[in-house]
């Protein structure tokens, strides 16, 4: 086997990898979790979600560089950062000392993304929906925003929330 | 290739074991090229690797192992004589094997790009010496081998026979020995466990420890809340105590499983150095001073590459060529010294070379060129900060890129890896004389003893290693020294440190009557850390921040104590580092000492070293007279009038008085009780303060403080 053959093998491998990545980006394929942020409907692929829990106390840490992190909380034995997803989408900043009673529907969604657990605070869970290309009442706008029965849904992927440069290698 | 991962796992485990013994044997062989035992052992290892890999159809690996086996076979039969060059060839060829094996582990394929031509050279050597079997003719090969083995067995039997006639007892003994070995083989003393499984087990143990803490605290709470001596409560308490005892035992034995002696890491380096030296055409030797220490297996594994990078850098950039060394009067052979010792629960490794050292100006130029820093930043940096710039990414001061190093990624990797282990690394270098790199890493990643404290209403944990004690001080006890607040503890002064300044933690209110402070010391930095309250000691498991949280300044990680409270753990090294930075931003002062007595010098150094005060010590008058002219901006003179020093001290005072340059600089003399007589004899001499030698700690300190504070006020 010479070097050219080796390169061929490597190229083949890379192509397969690209294909598998492409499959994951296809929104028509998986079940989606629908949730509310300030009365806007968002949908996210279920495969990235590890758990959904009721809000627990979180602790603020000093000197955190990422300003979207509200603090950390304890899930079983893991210490998980809590991200203010609203602030990240530019909607409004969640009050840091909110009264739990007023926000009974709030939940933490826990993502398993890049082998890292990350929690996000959302306003309300609506349910799980399957988005299928065959259903007629879906109209794709821009690829990532869809219309179902005249309601606009923002379909997001973790890549939109968690930027690569926010991860510490 | 084989797809069954179980078989592959077993194969990889076996091969890595073999490679470990191989490196041991190579190390021994490197000391004595004629050593028969090691050659046989390596031959055997190669043979085994060849056999198992051909079974799994890793042809590339099989072929390489085969070439090496043949090579060693030739050496065994004295057809090839092993010398230094051939040993290096063998060494680099085994490196290729390691590469192939790791590629099998990662990609399940044994096809790797090999840039190293040592295998080719070995093949040529084999061909030259006639004895080379074609791999493809396996039938021939095995039959040949079989005949060889048979011949060897024949020989052995003959030998046995001759021995049996000469000495019967020995054979009986040998048989006994063999029997014992057989027994051992049946009930093996050790077994091989996959490290992933072990790691999972350790993680569970860590969770168990956290839960244990919660259980004991819960039982304590219940005792408080439910009054009376309920029998159920009593049994709960006893069970909680028993479980916590058991878990403590488990914790200790788990720590034992995790650890490996540090020597397993260190013994690789002499070979590496020899190889590097020969490829760079330099004379380099390594001296390793280490005490027997066992450290966490994971830490050990992760230290290997950073240390390798440091050594490579030292060999390539640090140590000069033999000719150059002779020109500047150094020994031809460069020396790398590695010092390994344990300090508390930390492992300290310092690697120093006696090479060229780091050119400070070159570093600055490079940093400015590559836009790592800007000129404004440079003004605030001290020498150490500047040297530490080499840890930045893509920083390399070497003009040419060599095989060994120079691509500018080495030191960056070192810093990253060490910081991932919760350790830290720094560098000391004097241009022309050499460089020392110090690494500190915790011995284990799992359990830490910490002190739980309250700062600004929030709970924090600090590792106990560097805490000497905690005291409560009154506001009046705080003294001021060169703009810093200091506290006295055990006749030593500790810098009063506010969490706000150092770690950016809000909350401790200053200007009150009483403070609780933690007395901490490390690497000559002494500080009294203000806290609100001390809650108590605890054994905790540190959870590192996950990738999304990244690295948070001043903290190692977090832990969960009872009642599900998340507690950030303060990084003591950052604490000391930031303290150092903080106080060096202030103005510097220079005090000249003319003292012979070493005890007094030590005493003064102990108290003054860290408040931005530079001490210049002269032992006698002649050195003083020669050296003083080179100094500018002296703030205070301190002269000792000890009996031996009388002459010297007096002369020094006269000299200072005679020079107009020093007419405004205060002179303090240390009095032994006799100096008055002398003073009386000499008139027209200016002495500003006299301190009794018994009272150095208090009086001298107070006077110096006042003088320096006055000076600061004058300037403002």
PDB file of C-alpha atoms in Angstrom, chain A residues 1 3 6-7 59-66 69 71-74 77-81 83 88 114-118 161-163 166-169, chain B residues 111-113 207 210 214 416 419-420 458 460 502-505 543-555 558-560 564-568:
ATOM      1  CA  UNK A   1       0.000   0.000   0.000  1.00  0.00           C
ATOM      2  CA  UNK A   3       0.668   6.875   0.192  1.00  0.00           C
ATOM      3  CA  UNK A   6      -3.880   5.842   2.110  1.00  0.00           C
ATOM      4  CA  UNK A   7      -5.140   9.229   1.031  1.00  0.00           C
ATOM      5  CA  UNK A  59     -25.633  29.260  42.351  1.00  0.00           C
ATOM      6  CA  UNK A  60     -23.934  32.225  40.759  1.00  0.00           C
ATOM      7  CA  UNK A  61     -20.211  31.806  40.249  1.00  0.00           C
ATOM      8  CA  UNK A  62     -17.856  34.764  40.226  1.00  0.00           C
ATOM      9  CA  UNK A  63     -15.607  35.507  37.236  1.00  0.00           C
ATOM     10  CA  UNK A  64     -17.598  33.583  34.616  1.00  0.00           C
ATOM     11  CA  UNK A  65     -16.507  34.841  31.225  1.00  0.00           C
ATOM     12  CA  UNK A  66     -19.619  33.745  29.339  1.00  0.00           C
ATOM     13  CA  UNK A  69     -24.511  31.733  31.994  1.00  0.00           C
ATOM     14  CA  UNK A  71     -25.084  30.109  37.282  1.00  0.00           C
ATOM     15  CA  UNK A  72     -24.675  26.420  37.948  1.00  0.00           C
ATOM     16  CA  UNK A  73     -27.004  23.831  39.404  1.00  0.00           C
ATOM     17  CA  UNK A  74     -26.661  20.317  40.673  1.00  0.00           C
ATOM     18  CA  UNK A  77     -23.828  14.473  40.746  1.00  0.00           C
ATOM     19  CA  UNK A  78     -23.127  16.713  37.803  1.00  0.00           C
ATOM     20  CA  UNK A  79     -22.617  20.437  38.059  1.00  0.00           C
ATOM     21  CA  UNK A  80     -24.372  21.937  35.067  1.00  0.00           C
ATOM     22  CA  UNK A  81     -24.244  25.510  33.751  1.00  0.00           C
ATOM     23  CA  UNK A  83     -27.868  29.359  30.213  1.00  0.00           C
ATOM     24  CA  UNK A  88     -28.995  34.801  24.136  1.00  0.00           C
ATOM     25  CA  UNK A 114     -20.492  17.806  22.501  1.00  0.00           C
ATOM     26  CA  UNK A 115     -20.298  15.466  25.505  1.00  0.00           C
ATOM     27  CA  UNK A 116     -21.205  18.375  27.744  1.00  0.00           C
ATOM     28  CA  UNK A 117     -24.360  18.802  29.774  1.00  0.00           C
ATOM     29  CA  UNK A 118     -25.852  22.281  29.534  1.00  0.00           C
ATOM     30  CA  UNK A 161     -27.475  28.297  20.941  1.00  0.00           C
ATOM     31  CA  UNK A 162     -24.020  27.117  21.854  1.00  0.00           C
ATOM     32  CA  UNK A 163     -21.296  28.566  19.722  1.00  0.00           C
ATOM     33  CA  UNK A 166     -17.797  29.190  23.892  1.00  0.00           C
ATOM     34  CA  UNK A 167     -16.409  25.732  24.562  1.00  0.00           C
ATOM     35  CA  UNK A 168     -13.165  25.423  26.390  1.00  0.00           C
ATOM     36  CA  UNK A 169     -10.959  22.844  24.724  1.00  0.00           C
TER      37      UNK A 169
ATOM     38  CA  UNK B 111      -2.241   1.801   8.285  1.00  0.00           C
ATOM     39  CA  UNK B 112      -0.250   4.821   9.394  1.00  0.00           C
ATOM     40  CA  UNK B 113       1.968   7.239   7.567  1.00  0.00           C
ATOM     41  CA  UNK B 207     -20.550   9.803  44.244  1.00  0.00           C
ATOM     42  CA  UNK B 210     -20.680  12.794  48.461  1.00  0.00           C
ATOM     43  CA  UNK B 214     -25.155  14.015  53.203  1.00  0.00           C
ATOM     44  CA  UNK B 416      -2.799  23.625  28.770  1.00  0.00           C
ATOM     45  CA  UNK B 419      -3.818  23.418  33.906  1.00  0.00           C
ATOM     46  CA  UNK B 420      -6.241  20.676  32.973  1.00  0.00           C
ATOM     47  CA  UNK B 458     -21.588  32.746  50.108  1.00  0.00           C
ATOM     48  CA  UNK B 460     -16.422  28.728  49.343  1.00  0.00           C
ATOM     49  CA  UNK B 502      -7.562  39.043  44.408  1.00  0.00           C
ATOM     50  CA  UNK B 503     -10.491  36.904  43.325  1.00  0.00           C
ATOM     51  CA  UNK B 504     -13.131  39.480  42.504  1.00  0.00           C
ATOM     52  CA  UNK B 505     -15.494  38.079  45.128  1.00  0.00           C
ATOM     53  CA  UNK B 543     -16.022  18.362  40.037  1.00  0.00           C
ATOM     54  CA  UNK B 544     -14.131  20.173  37.326  1.00  0.00           C
ATOM     55  CA  UNK B 545     -16.034  22.769  35.321  1.00  0.00           C
ATOM     56  CA  UNK B 546     -17.472  21.294  32.190  1.00  0.00           C
ATOM     57  CA  UNK B 547     -16.393  22.428  28.781  1.00  0.00           C
ATOM     58  CA  UNK B 548     -19.118  25.026  28.416  1.00  0.00           C
ATOM     59  CA  UNK B 549     -18.263  26.731  31.691  1.00  0.00           C
ATOM     60  CA  UNK B 550     -14.650  26.746  30.618  1.00  0.00           C
ATOM     61  CA  UNK B 551     -11.919  27.956  32.888  1.00  0.00           C
ATOM     62  CA  UNK B 552     -13.087  30.289  35.591  1.00  0.00           C
ATOM     63  CA  UNK B 553     -10.426  32.578  37.009  1.00  0.00           C
ATOM     64  CA  UNK B 554      -9.453  31.690  40.533  1.00  0.00           C
ATOM     65  CA  UNK B 555     -11.415  28.466  40.861  1.00  0.00           C
ATOM     66  CA  UNK B 558     -17.068  22.997  42.397  1.00  0.00           C
ATOM     67  CA  UNK B 559     -18.219  20.490  44.925  1.00  0.00           C
ATOM     68  CA  UNK B 560     -21.520  19.603  46.528  1.00  0.00           C
ATOM     69  CA  UNK B 564     -27.244  20.057  47.999  1.00  0.00           C
ATOM     70  CA  UNK B 565     -25.257  23.260  48.306  1.00  0.00           C
ATOM     71  CA  UNK B 566     -22.890  23.928  45.415  1.00  0.00           C
ATOM     72  CA  UNK B 567     -19.572  25.254  46.640  1.00  0.00           C
ATOM     73  CA  UNK B 568     -16.894  26.738  44.366  1.00  0.00           C
TER      74      UNK B 568
END
